[in-house]
Amino acid sequence: MVQSEVILDVQHLQTYFLSGDKKNPTEMRASDDFSYQVHKGEFVAIVGESGSGKSVSALSVMGLIPYPPGLVVGGKILFHGKDLVQCSDAEIESIRGSKISMIFQEPSTALNPVLTIGKQIAETIRIHDKKIGKKEAMAKAVELLAKVNIPNPEVRAKQYPFELSGGMQQRAMIAMAMSCNPEILICDEPTTALDVTVQAQVLEQLNSLREEFGTALVLITHNLGVVARYADSVKVVYGGKIVEEGTPEHIFENPHHPYTLGLIRAVPRLDLPRSYGLHTIPGEQPDMSKIIPNSCAFAVRCPYATDECRCQRPPLEEIEPGHFCACFHKDETDEERSALV
Amino acid sequence: MGKYVIKRVLLLIPTMLLVCVIVFALMRMIPGSAVEQVVYNYKQNGMVITYEEAEAKLGLDKPAVVQFFIWIGGLLRGDMGKCLFRGDTVWSVISAQMPITLELGVMTLLLTIIISIPLGLICAAHPDSPADIIIRTLAIVLASVPVFWIGTMVLVYPAVWWGFSIPLTYVSIFDNFFANMRMFLVPAIVGAITGAGNNIRAVRTMTLEVMRQDYVRTAWAKGAKESRVMYQHAFRNALIPVITLFGGAAAGILGGNVVIENMFNIPGIGQQLVTALSNRDYPLAQGCTVIMAIFVMIVNLVVDLAYKWCDPRVNLE
């Protein structure tokens, strides 16, 4: 893909969750030195296991980290060169929902149960366009529902969320998020709560909207299949940091980071004999308040880890054009890589 | 909806019948009887009446079951019987005093709502802020102090300090609005603030619970302002449990606040009921209780309809 203008530039984002009392403060570094860029119209996928800080980095961009206990303590989030971290509430409110919008994991709880679908979409339109009338906004909401392939949009607009199926609720969420033609749409595991058959439809919908409106998509997921199929660029996250990034070809065909390798090997394969077994990454996601700040977060689970990994953070280094990896031992993973089928 | 209301109203009939049986039975189970009271009263006035004579005079010589059917038969014809110790019919007493109780009840309820909802929302909007801590502390104090203590303080201290006393003679609201308010406002406030303590805390907890929900985050993500998030999204949803709370309070308050009516000498139905009970005035006590039961049932019906109004997921059919 031809690289176009950078619209979102997240630099060294640090979002911490502070807890404990004054004498004994603990900080959970949910997102630590997290940097990425989003180009106009790009499909960016952020991959990682639960609790790796994927959602936190997205919520930080939206300014939706609940304080207390969460706080963006460092870094910049530049949207068209403007730092969202430093913005006033009013400024960020005018960007939220109109220029950058977001859809969430569980559509059944993310929609307000006591307002009709149409009202909730019209509300977003009216928040960002003070001149538009109630009726006009409602008509536009119906139009948007039709756009996301909801049958009988006029009827559906007058219904409450509980009267819609999960897939339809998520479509309604997408319609709401797209109502102001945002430049970036952040999707936080948008299909996790849906049936497998509906998942594909919703993703297809998102991708076609992206192509139609030129909206950049940031997809947070742990579904590697989706990533391989749609994404322009993939960031693999572990312990609040990006450990490897590149195009899907880089990540799936030439992974270098031990964690990425583990992730790819953990995908169940139906085309292999059962004796092949199911690969797992030993151990579990560490408590992020206990990781030593200057160390590789994956070191405790990594078969290649040495003392160097435990007292120094590996920098993100370019290993081929557009392919970055943060590991001291990235050159030693050849054997495991060649074992990928 | 209309069908549901009709169904509920029809259901009131068997419920009322049950209430009547229980009220009647309970009255007869109270030790001591109206007859002894009459004999005693005659003796006090230097007259003599035998127990049997008094019993016959009060219509209590018949078997209890017969008495019950006489009473129920009267009720069905709209006749609640006569008071035992005063010349009036029960209905004339109730119709004179029920509006007074209703006035006090409605004022107390409105004040409770006006006090608790905004304060609860302020607390929920900024938990653990100084405002929240002050309001919560106040709420605990209000919830723990008994109503008769606050009532006494309010009656005694203004009189001691400023020579001001709350008028204790009842004036109808239709005769003199201001004189009526002078009498009712203070007891209504006393009733409201003692009730508000728990209600503030409940509104706060319920709204905070709702603030944690995903759809509130969605509202923020839309770019809505705080006031919009609070009222349109959080409070609309918190209203559902809050209605249950105030519905219960309404039933209690409209049933007559006996303590406040007694302290402030308000001739309401609560006060009347206490007198009737201590005199063993069976028809009057039964009449008051039945009327209160009807009110509680109506309030419950209104609360159920209010659920439907604020939560589309509620299916009344």
XYZ file of C-alpha atoms in Angstrom:
658
model
C 0.000 0.000 0.000
C 1.226 3.461 -0.851
C 2.011 5.240 2.384
C -0.175 8.325 2.674
C -0.379 11.093 5.226
C 0.065 10.164 8.890
C -3.075 11.218 10.785
C -2.469 9.659 14.178
C 0.963 9.481 15.678
C 1.183 7.888 19.104
C 4.606 8.465 20.602
C 5.952 6.662 23.672
C 2.502 6.460 25.255
C 2.592 5.499 28.905
C -0.735 4.797 30.560
C -0.488 3.644 34.150
C -3.074 2.511 36.626
C -2.148 3.774 40.040
C -3.264 2.000 43.155
C -2.252 1.477 46.756
C -1.899 4.302 49.256
C 0.516 7.201 49.426
C 3.117 5.307 51.418
C 3.019 2.255 49.229
C 1.948 3.250 45.723
C 1.837 0.607 43.041
C 1.599 1.354 39.402
C 0.336 -1.020 36.781
C 2.021 -0.106 33.511
C -0.810 -1.092 31.184
C 0.740 0.682 28.266
C 4.447 1.386 28.435
C 6.359 3.185 25.721
C 3.741 2.388 23.139
C 4.328 4.004 19.749
C 2.508 3.584 16.468
C 1.266 5.543 13.523
C -1.956 5.408 11.592
C -2.027 6.582 7.988
C -5.052 7.888 6.188
C -7.354 5.021 5.229
C -5.022 2.382 6.652
C -6.119 -0.863 8.279
C -4.020 -1.286 11.396
C -4.330 -4.397 13.526
C -3.157 -4.509 17.118
C -2.744 -8.095 18.291
C -1.993 -9.505 21.683
C -3.441 -11.661 24.416
C -5.955 -10.460 27.009
C -4.441 -7.944 29.401
C -1.549 -7.006 27.156
C -2.600 -3.356 27.028
C -4.235 -3.279 23.608
C -7.506 -1.768 24.772
C -5.815 0.645 27.131
C -3.779 2.125 24.310
C -6.976 2.642 22.294
C -8.905 4.128 25.195
C -5.982 6.486 25.846
C -6.330 7.836 22.319
C -10.014 8.516 22.988
C -9.236 10.110 26.351
C -11.490 7.539 27.980
C -9.117 6.131 30.575
C -11.052 6.358 33.829
C -9.213 8.543 36.324
C -8.699 7.520 39.078
C -6.990 5.055 38.830
C -5.867 5.308 35.190
C -3.691 8.102 33.924
C -1.694 8.898 30.826
C 1.608 9.733 32.494
C 3.799 10.225 29.484
C 4.069 10.361 25.740
C 2.171 12.158 23.048
C -0.890 11.330 21.013
C -0.642 13.536 17.948
C -3.769 13.790 15.845
C -2.969 15.922 12.807
C -0.074 17.261 14.837
C -2.227 18.221 17.817
C -1.435 16.531 21.122
C -4.639 14.994 22.479
C -3.080 14.405 25.897
C -2.755 18.150 26.437
C -6.174 19.026 24.980
C -8.927 20.602 27.073
C -12.083 18.589 27.755
C -14.073 20.647 25.256
C -11.481 20.123 22.513
C -11.326 16.385 23.024
C -15.140 16.170 23.189
C -15.336 17.756 19.750
C -12.922 15.146 18.341
C -14.416 12.135 20.120
C -17.216 10.624 18.114
C -16.725 12.897 15.131
C -13.083 12.624 13.980
C -12.060 9.577 15.981
C -14.758 7.169 17.024
C -14.781 3.814 18.647
C -16.819 0.641 18.827
C -16.624 -1.834 21.642
C -16.477 -5.513 22.313
C -19.929 -6.200 23.686
C -22.648 -4.465 21.660
C -25.422 -5.619 23.981
C -24.008 -3.616 26.884
C -22.462 -0.791 24.875
C -25.850 0.492 23.692
C -28.049 2.370 26.125
C -30.930 -0.013 26.932
C -33.558 2.688 27.467
C -33.098 4.700 24.262
C -34.101 3.623 20.765
C -31.355 2.795 18.262
C -32.373 5.743 16.086
C -32.237 8.187 18.991
C -28.767 7.023 19.975
C -27.418 7.514 16.461
C -29.204 10.836 16.031
C -27.758 11.971 19.354
C -24.205 11.528 18.081
C -25.049 13.485 14.930
C -26.635 16.298 16.915
C -23.787 16.518 19.423
C -21.350 17.345 16.645
C -23.654 19.273 14.341
C -25.578 21.843 16.349
C -27.499 23.112 13.337
C -29.143 19.887 12.303
C -32.764 19.409 13.396
C -34.179 16.437 15.313
C -36.096 15.048 12.343
C -33.228 15.496 9.940
C -30.840 13.722 12.311
C -33.322 10.874 12.646
C -33.603 10.578 8.860
C -29.846 10.465 8.649
C -29.756 7.775 11.337
C -32.137 5.638 9.270
C -29.920 6.182 6.232
C -26.871 5.056 8.226
C -28.680 1.931 9.406
C -29.434 1.106 5.776
C -25.792 1.710 4.935
C -24.663 -0.976 7.412
C -27.158 -3.407 5.830
C -29.783 -3.457 8.521
C -33.049 -4.565 6.915
C -36.119 -2.360 7.567
C -34.043 0.542 8.891
C -37.134 2.714 9.562
C -38.585 0.052 11.845
C -35.264 -0.802 13.489
C -34.553 2.848 14.261
C -37.630 2.917 16.480
C -36.655 -0.232 18.340
C -34.675 -0.628 21.533
C -31.328 -2.460 21.632
C -32.812 -5.526 23.336
C -35.058 -6.072 20.322
C -32.048 -6.554 18.003
C -29.726 -9.526 17.584
C -26.075 -9.245 18.590
C -24.867 -8.818 15.032
C -27.459 -6.127 14.397
C -26.551 -4.333 17.601
C -22.930 -4.243 16.501
C -23.985 -2.921 13.085
C -25.981 -0.232 14.845
C -22.850 0.604 16.870
C -20.887 0.853 13.624
C -23.567 3.122 12.153
C -23.318 5.294 15.257
C -19.533 5.418 15.115
C -19.575 6.224 11.391
C -22.308 8.865 11.706
C -19.920 11.812 11.608
C -17.614 10.352 8.962
C -14.648 9.882 11.271
C -11.072 9.790 10.044
C -10.221 6.968 12.402
C -12.451 4.190 13.678
C -11.046 2.242 16.593
C -12.609 -1.200 16.983
C -11.933 -2.885 20.303
C -12.460 -6.584 19.634
C -15.650 -5.857 17.713
C -16.470 -9.458 16.899
C -15.430 -11.330 20.031
C -18.975 -11.428 21.424
C -20.604 -12.439 18.144
C -21.375 -15.739 16.461
C -18.675 -16.941 14.089
C -20.873 -16.530 11.012
C -21.806 -12.997 12.022
C -18.173 -12.111 12.786
C -17.198 -12.409 9.138
C -20.125 -10.243 8.024
C -19.306 -7.518 10.509
C -15.639 -7.464 9.511
C -16.538 -7.389 5.841
C -18.850 -4.474 6.629
C -16.105 -2.585 8.435
C -13.680 -3.132 5.605
C -16.122 -1.995 2.936
C -16.953 1.143 4.916
C -13.231 1.822 5.186
C -12.848 1.542 1.444
C -15.922 3.680 0.782
C -15.194 6.521 3.191
C -11.413 6.347 3.447
C -11.652 5.917 7.210
C -8.594 4.457 8.866
C -9.387 1.380 10.947
C -7.560 0.404 14.096
C -8.639 -3.138 14.891
C -7.798 -4.549 18.265
C -8.115 -8.296 18.179
C -6.682 -11.649 19.040
C -8.036 -13.211 15.910
C -4.960 -13.770 13.774
C -6.973 -15.019 10.806
C -8.735 -11.683 10.493
C -5.447 -9.865 10.727
C -3.889 -11.904 7.957
C -6.821 -11.286 5.684
C -7.465 -7.555 6.049
C -4.707 -5.651 7.763
C -2.213 -3.338 6.065
C -0.060 -3.239 9.136
C 0.146 -5.422 12.247
C 1.455 -4.534 15.712
C 2.044 -7.394 18.115
C 1.707 -6.219 21.703
C 3.061 -7.823 24.833
C 3.196 -6.384 28.331
C 2.093 -2.931 27.194
C 4.762 -2.660 24.520
C 4.941 -3.354 20.828
C 7.264 -6.313 20.372
C 7.012 -6.757 16.635
C 5.400 -4.860 13.808
C 5.191 -5.054 10.061
C 2.925 -6.106 7.240
C 0.930 -9.354 7.599
C 3.510 -11.020 5.294
C 6.317 -9.996 7.640
C 4.480 -11.162 10.719
C 3.081 -14.430 9.441
C 5.793 -15.569 7.069
C 8.855 -14.188 8.719
C 8.149 -13.686 12.427
C 11.234 -12.993 14.515
C 10.031 -12.292 18.045
C 9.652 -15.418 20.203
C 6.249 -14.188 21.348
C 4.953 -13.699 17.802
C 6.229 -17.137 16.944
C 4.441 -18.576 19.958
C 1.212 -16.818 19.006
C 1.282 -18.114 15.459
C 2.082 -21.628 16.577
C -0.805 -21.461 19.058
C -3.397 -21.127 16.286
C -5.206 -24.473 16.104
C -4.642 -26.126 12.736
C -7.234 -28.390 11.230
C -5.011 -29.370 8.333
C -2.362 -31.042 10.465
C -2.432 -34.517 12.052
C -3.548 -34.665 15.676
C -0.133 -35.806 16.760
C 1.040 -32.316 15.928
C -0.767 -31.207 19.085
C -1.670 -27.730 20.161
C 1.186 -25.419 20.932
C 0.942 -23.212 23.981
C 3.155 -20.469 25.330
C 4.228 -21.608 28.809
C 3.326 -19.422 31.776
C 0.849 -16.573 31.748
C 0.724 -12.844 31.148
C 2.696 -11.396 34.067
C 1.263 -8.926 36.559
C 2.317 -5.738 34.886
C 2.938 -3.916 38.142
C 5.684 -6.476 38.853
C 7.630 -6.315 35.596
C 10.961 -4.603 36.105
C 10.670 -1.335 34.157
C 13.827 -1.862 32.166
C 13.505 -5.408 31.053
C 11.856 -7.457 28.395
C 8.327 -8.206 29.639
C 8.375 -11.567 27.873
C 11.627 -12.717 29.461
C 9.940 -14.864 32.153
C 8.164 -16.973 29.552
C 10.752 -16.877 26.820
C 12.892 -19.963 26.025
C 15.641 -17.709 24.623
C 15.834 -15.309 27.579
C 19.228 -14.449 29.032
C 20.342 -12.094 31.802
C 20.546 -9.325 29.246
C 16.780 -9.588 28.671
C 16.107 -9.268 32.402
C 17.965 -6.038 32.963
C 17.653 -4.206 29.689
C 14.758 -3.456 27.434
C 15.330 -4.578 23.862
C 14.842 -1.706 21.411
C 12.519 -1.964 18.426
C 14.915 -2.541 15.538
C 14.256 -2.718 11.830
C 15.150 -6.139 10.465
C 13.902 -5.585 6.945
C 12.182 -2.536 5.427
C 8.985 -1.895 7.390
C 9.488 -4.875 9.705
C 10.505 -4.133 13.290
C 11.236 -6.470 16.170
C 12.188 -5.843 19.795
C 14.265 -8.823 20.853
C 17.940 -9.398 21.627
C 17.697 -12.936 20.368
C 15.724 -12.377 17.182
C 18.445 -13.997 15.142
C 18.341 -17.171 17.210
C 14.714 -17.962 16.392
C 15.491 -19.338 12.947
C 15.026 -22.919 13.954
C 11.561 -22.354 15.420
C 10.643 -20.211 12.435
C 11.606 -22.875 9.957
C 9.428 -25.317 11.904
C 6.347 -23.245 11.000
C 4.304 -25.112 8.496
C -51.267 -1.436 28.706
C -54.980 -0.642 29.239
C -55.668 -4.343 29.568
C -52.956 -4.635 32.178
C -54.363 -1.787 34.257
C -57.841 -3.360 34.192
C -56.367 -6.704 35.206
C -54.505 -5.120 38.097
C -57.568 -3.190 39.271
C -59.634 -6.377 39.210
C -56.931 -8.104 41.221
C -57.417 -5.456 43.900
C -60.766 -7.039 44.810
C -59.539 -10.381 46.227
C -56.590 -8.569 47.823
C -58.951 -6.136 49.519
C -61.101 -8.979 50.778
C -58.063 -10.615 52.326
C -57.016 -7.307 53.878
C -60.497 -6.954 55.396
C -60.377 -10.425 56.949
C -56.928 -9.831 58.425
C -57.756 -6.356 59.724
C -60.989 -7.574 61.288
C -59.328 -10.578 62.922
C -56.389 -8.562 64.216
C -58.673 -5.976 65.783
C -60.560 -8.646 67.712
C -57.278 -10.218 68.847
C -56.059 -7.097 70.620
C -56.451 -7.643 74.381
C -59.084 -5.513 76.040
C -62.224 -4.558 74.237
C -64.396 -1.597 73.415
C -67.018 -2.897 75.828
C -64.741 -2.556 78.843
C -63.882 0.899 77.610
C -67.578 1.886 77.526
C -68.250 0.480 80.988
C -65.218 2.375 82.273
C -66.339 5.622 80.606
C -69.828 5.319 82.140
C -68.328 4.738 85.573
C -66.134 7.824 85.172
C -69.236 9.872 84.456
C -71.057 8.477 87.465
C -73.410 6.268 85.491
C -73.845 2.523 85.569
C -74.106 0.181 82.607
C -73.740 -3.588 82.687
C -71.286 -5.385 80.467
C -74.076 -7.082 78.513
C -75.916 -3.796 77.988
C -72.783 -2.139 76.686
C -72.045 -5.094 74.417
C -75.546 -4.951 72.919
C -75.289 -1.177 72.539
C -72.118 -1.507 70.483
C -73.450 -4.380 68.413
C -70.721 -6.661 69.759
C -73.061 -9.249 71.227
C -73.365 -11.131 67.965
C -70.825 -13.826 66.975
C -67.654 -12.472 65.370
C -68.433 -14.053 61.990
C -71.827 -12.362 61.893
C -70.185 -9.073 62.871
C -67.698 -9.520 60.044
C -70.391 -10.033 57.439
C -72.373 -7.073 58.746
C -69.218 -4.952 58.404
C -68.325 -6.268 54.928
C -71.903 -5.857 53.766
C -71.791 -2.248 54.891
C -68.437 -1.690 53.136
C -69.860 -3.010 49.875
C -72.690 -0.518 50.127
C -70.158 2.224 50.891
C -71.117 2.340 54.554
C -68.145 1.986 56.865
C -70.239 2.051 59.981
C -70.336 4.423 62.926
C -67.583 5.285 65.337
C -68.068 3.704 68.721
C -67.193 6.724 70.811
C -68.175 9.705 68.758
C -71.396 10.376 66.978
C -69.815 10.597 63.493
C -69.811 7.944 60.838
C -66.401 6.420 60.083
C -66.501 7.800 56.548
C -67.072 11.372 57.731
C -64.017 11.106 59.989
C -61.843 9.583 57.261
C -62.970 11.971 54.538
C -62.172 14.888 56.814
C -58.741 13.622 57.827
C -57.426 11.710 54.829
C -56.824 14.896 52.772
C -54.727 16.290 55.617
C -52.548 13.192 55.668
C -52.345 13.243 51.885
C -51.244 16.876 51.880
C -48.497 16.195 54.409
C -47.542 12.985 52.608
C -47.295 14.562 49.164
C -45.299 17.513 50.520
C -42.916 15.198 52.368
C -42.479 12.960 49.338
C -41.825 15.858 46.953
C -39.310 17.399 49.351
C -37.585 14.022 49.785
C -37.243 13.712 46.007
C -36.107 17.317 45.569
C -33.448 16.827 48.250
C -32.189 13.325 47.497
C -31.967 13.128 43.714
C -29.774 16.198 43.034
C -27.565 15.525 46.069
C -27.199 11.861 45.122
C -26.267 12.832 41.564
C -23.695 15.373 42.742
C -22.071 12.637 44.834
C -22.120 10.143 41.959
C -20.694 12.587 39.412
C -17.519 13.101 41.440
C -17.082 10.265 43.902
C -14.737 10.958 46.816
C -14.608 14.670 46.036
C -15.023 17.032 49.029
C -18.671 17.643 48.050
C -19.306 13.901 47.996
C -17.705 13.370 51.389
C -19.646 16.236 53.000
C -22.986 15.117 51.546
C -22.381 11.488 52.478
C -21.476 12.378 56.043
C -24.608 14.497 56.304
C -26.666 11.672 54.847
C -25.402 9.206 57.449
C -26.192 11.665 60.244
C -29.699 12.230 58.860
C -30.302 8.530 58.440
C -29.222 7.763 62.002
C -31.056 10.509 63.887
C -34.597 9.464 64.825
C -37.428 11.591 63.502
C -38.871 12.289 66.954
C -35.571 13.801 68.110
C -35.306 16.196 65.171
C -39.008 16.972 65.582
C -38.538 17.824 69.254
C -35.502 20.014 68.567
C -37.359 21.865 65.828
C -40.312 22.441 68.124
C -38.349 23.442 71.206
C -35.301 25.443 70.180
C -36.802 28.097 67.891
C -39.249 28.792 70.703
C -36.464 29.068 73.283
C -34.131 31.167 71.127
C -36.410 33.389 69.104
C -39.781 32.910 70.747
C -41.031 31.412 67.489
C -43.305 28.473 67.623
C -44.883 26.476 64.857
C -48.676 26.964 64.861
C -50.354 23.837 66.136
C -53.934 24.584 65.134
C -55.013 23.154 61.828
C -56.219 25.494 59.080
C -57.431 24.033 55.816
C -55.309 24.767 52.755
C -58.440 26.040 51.003
C -59.276 28.517 53.758
C -55.871 30.072 54.226
C -52.982 28.834 52.126
C -50.238 30.635 54.035
C -51.489 29.719 57.488
C -51.716 26.132 56.277
C -48.171 26.194 54.888
C -46.850 27.696 58.122
C -48.132 24.655 59.882
C -47.246 21.997 57.295
C -43.905 23.103 55.907
C -41.831 22.361 59.004
C -43.195 18.855 59.631
C -42.863 18.090 55.925
C -39.221 19.203 55.966
C -38.543 17.188 59.122
C -40.089 14.130 57.476
C -38.201 14.734 54.249
C -34.729 15.218 55.700
C -34.938 12.164 57.902
C -35.998 10.130 54.887
C -33.487 11.815 52.580
C -30.442 10.369 54.359
C -30.957 6.851 53.089
C -32.327 8.010 49.764
C -29.293 10.182 48.958
C -27.037 7.224 49.600
C -29.211 4.945 47.492
C -29.365 7.371 44.548
C -25.578 7.756 44.732
C -24.911 4.014 44.781
C -27.352 3.293 41.978
C -26.032 6.051 39.738
C -22.422 4.997 40.400
C -23.358 1.461 39.484
C -24.795 2.700 36.198
C -21.770 4.962 35.559
C -19.623 1.845 35.342
C -21.718 0.383 32.537
C -20.439 0.114 28.988
C -23.130 2.332 27.518
C -21.955 5.236 29.652
C -18.495 4.769 28.174
C -20.153 4.746 24.749
C -21.826 8.050 25.608
C -18.438 9.542 26.462
C -17.008 8.083 23.263
C -19.708 9.910 21.310
C -18.254 13.178 22.534
C -21.175 13.967 24.854
C -20.672 16.538 27.593
C -20.660 15.477 31.222
C -24.137 16.870 31.912
C -25.516 14.956 28.946
C -23.802 11.725 29.989
C -25.124 12.119 33.534
C -28.757 12.920 32.758
C -29.472 11.334 29.393
C -27.528 8.133 29.893
C -26.621 7.480 33.520
C -29.629 8.890 35.344
C -32.222 7.567 32.903
C -30.980 4.087 33.735
C -30.503 4.678 37.442
C -34.131 5.814 37.570
C -35.333 2.215 37.466
C -34.093 1.216 40.942
C -34.736 4.752 42.223
C -38.442 4.406 41.380
C -38.631 1.248 43.481
C -37.072 3.172 46.324
C -39.431 6.153 46.172
C -42.403 3.888 45.494
C -41.793 2.211 48.832
C -41.323 5.567 50.506
C -44.522 6.893 48.928
C -46.592 3.995 50.188
C -45.248 4.539 53.696
C -45.645 8.298 53.703
C -49.161 8.321 52.295
C -50.118 5.722 54.857
C -49.723 8.441 57.422
C -46.698 9.483 59.373
C -48.022 8.749 62.835
C -45.054 10.171 64.742
C -44.936 13.475 62.895
C -48.693 13.917 62.912
C -48.713 13.416 66.661
C -45.763 15.713 67.379
C -47.026 18.583 65.262
C -50.661 18.056 66.218
C -51.727 17.501 62.649
C -55.179 15.874 62.681
C -54.347 13.306 60.039
C -55.398 9.748 59.652
C -52.271 8.425 61.363
C -53.142 10.262 64.541
C -56.745 9.134 64.214
C -55.672 5.522 63.864
C -53.615 5.668 67.046
C -56.541 7.092 68.981
C -58.937 4.562 67.504
C -56.606 1.706 68.399
C -56.118 2.779 71.993
C -59.894 3.248 72.400
C -60.553 -0.095 70.698
C -62.837 1.776 68.310
C -63.167 -1.197 65.975
C -65.074 0.324 63.036
C -62.876 3.426 62.908
C -59.581 1.522 63.174
C -60.748 -0.970 60.555
C -61.879 1.811 58.258
C -58.562 3.696 58.532
C -56.539 0.536 57.877
C -58.605 -0.438 54.865
C -58.243 3.038 53.343
C -54.468 2.954 53.892
C -54.270 -0.475 52.314
C -56.085 0.853 49.259
C -53.551 3.670 49.005
C -50.604 1.323 49.245
C -52.045 -0.827 46.495
C -52.687 2.151 44.226
C -49.138 3.414 44.767
C -47.788 -0.026 43.891
C -49.774 -0.034 40.676
C -48.467 3.412 39.768
C -44.889 2.263 40.493
C -45.310 -0.726 38.187
C -46.620 1.522 35.427
C -43.688 3.879 36.013
C -41.281 0.991 35.392
C -42.804 0.481 31.991
C -42.473 4.169 31.283
C -38.756 4.340 32.048
C -37.590 0.879 30.999
C -38.732 -0.390 27.592
C -37.537 -3.895 28.455
C -40.251 -4.287 31.090
C -43.083 -6.356 29.721
C -46.254 -5.871 31.728
C -48.437 -8.379 29.911
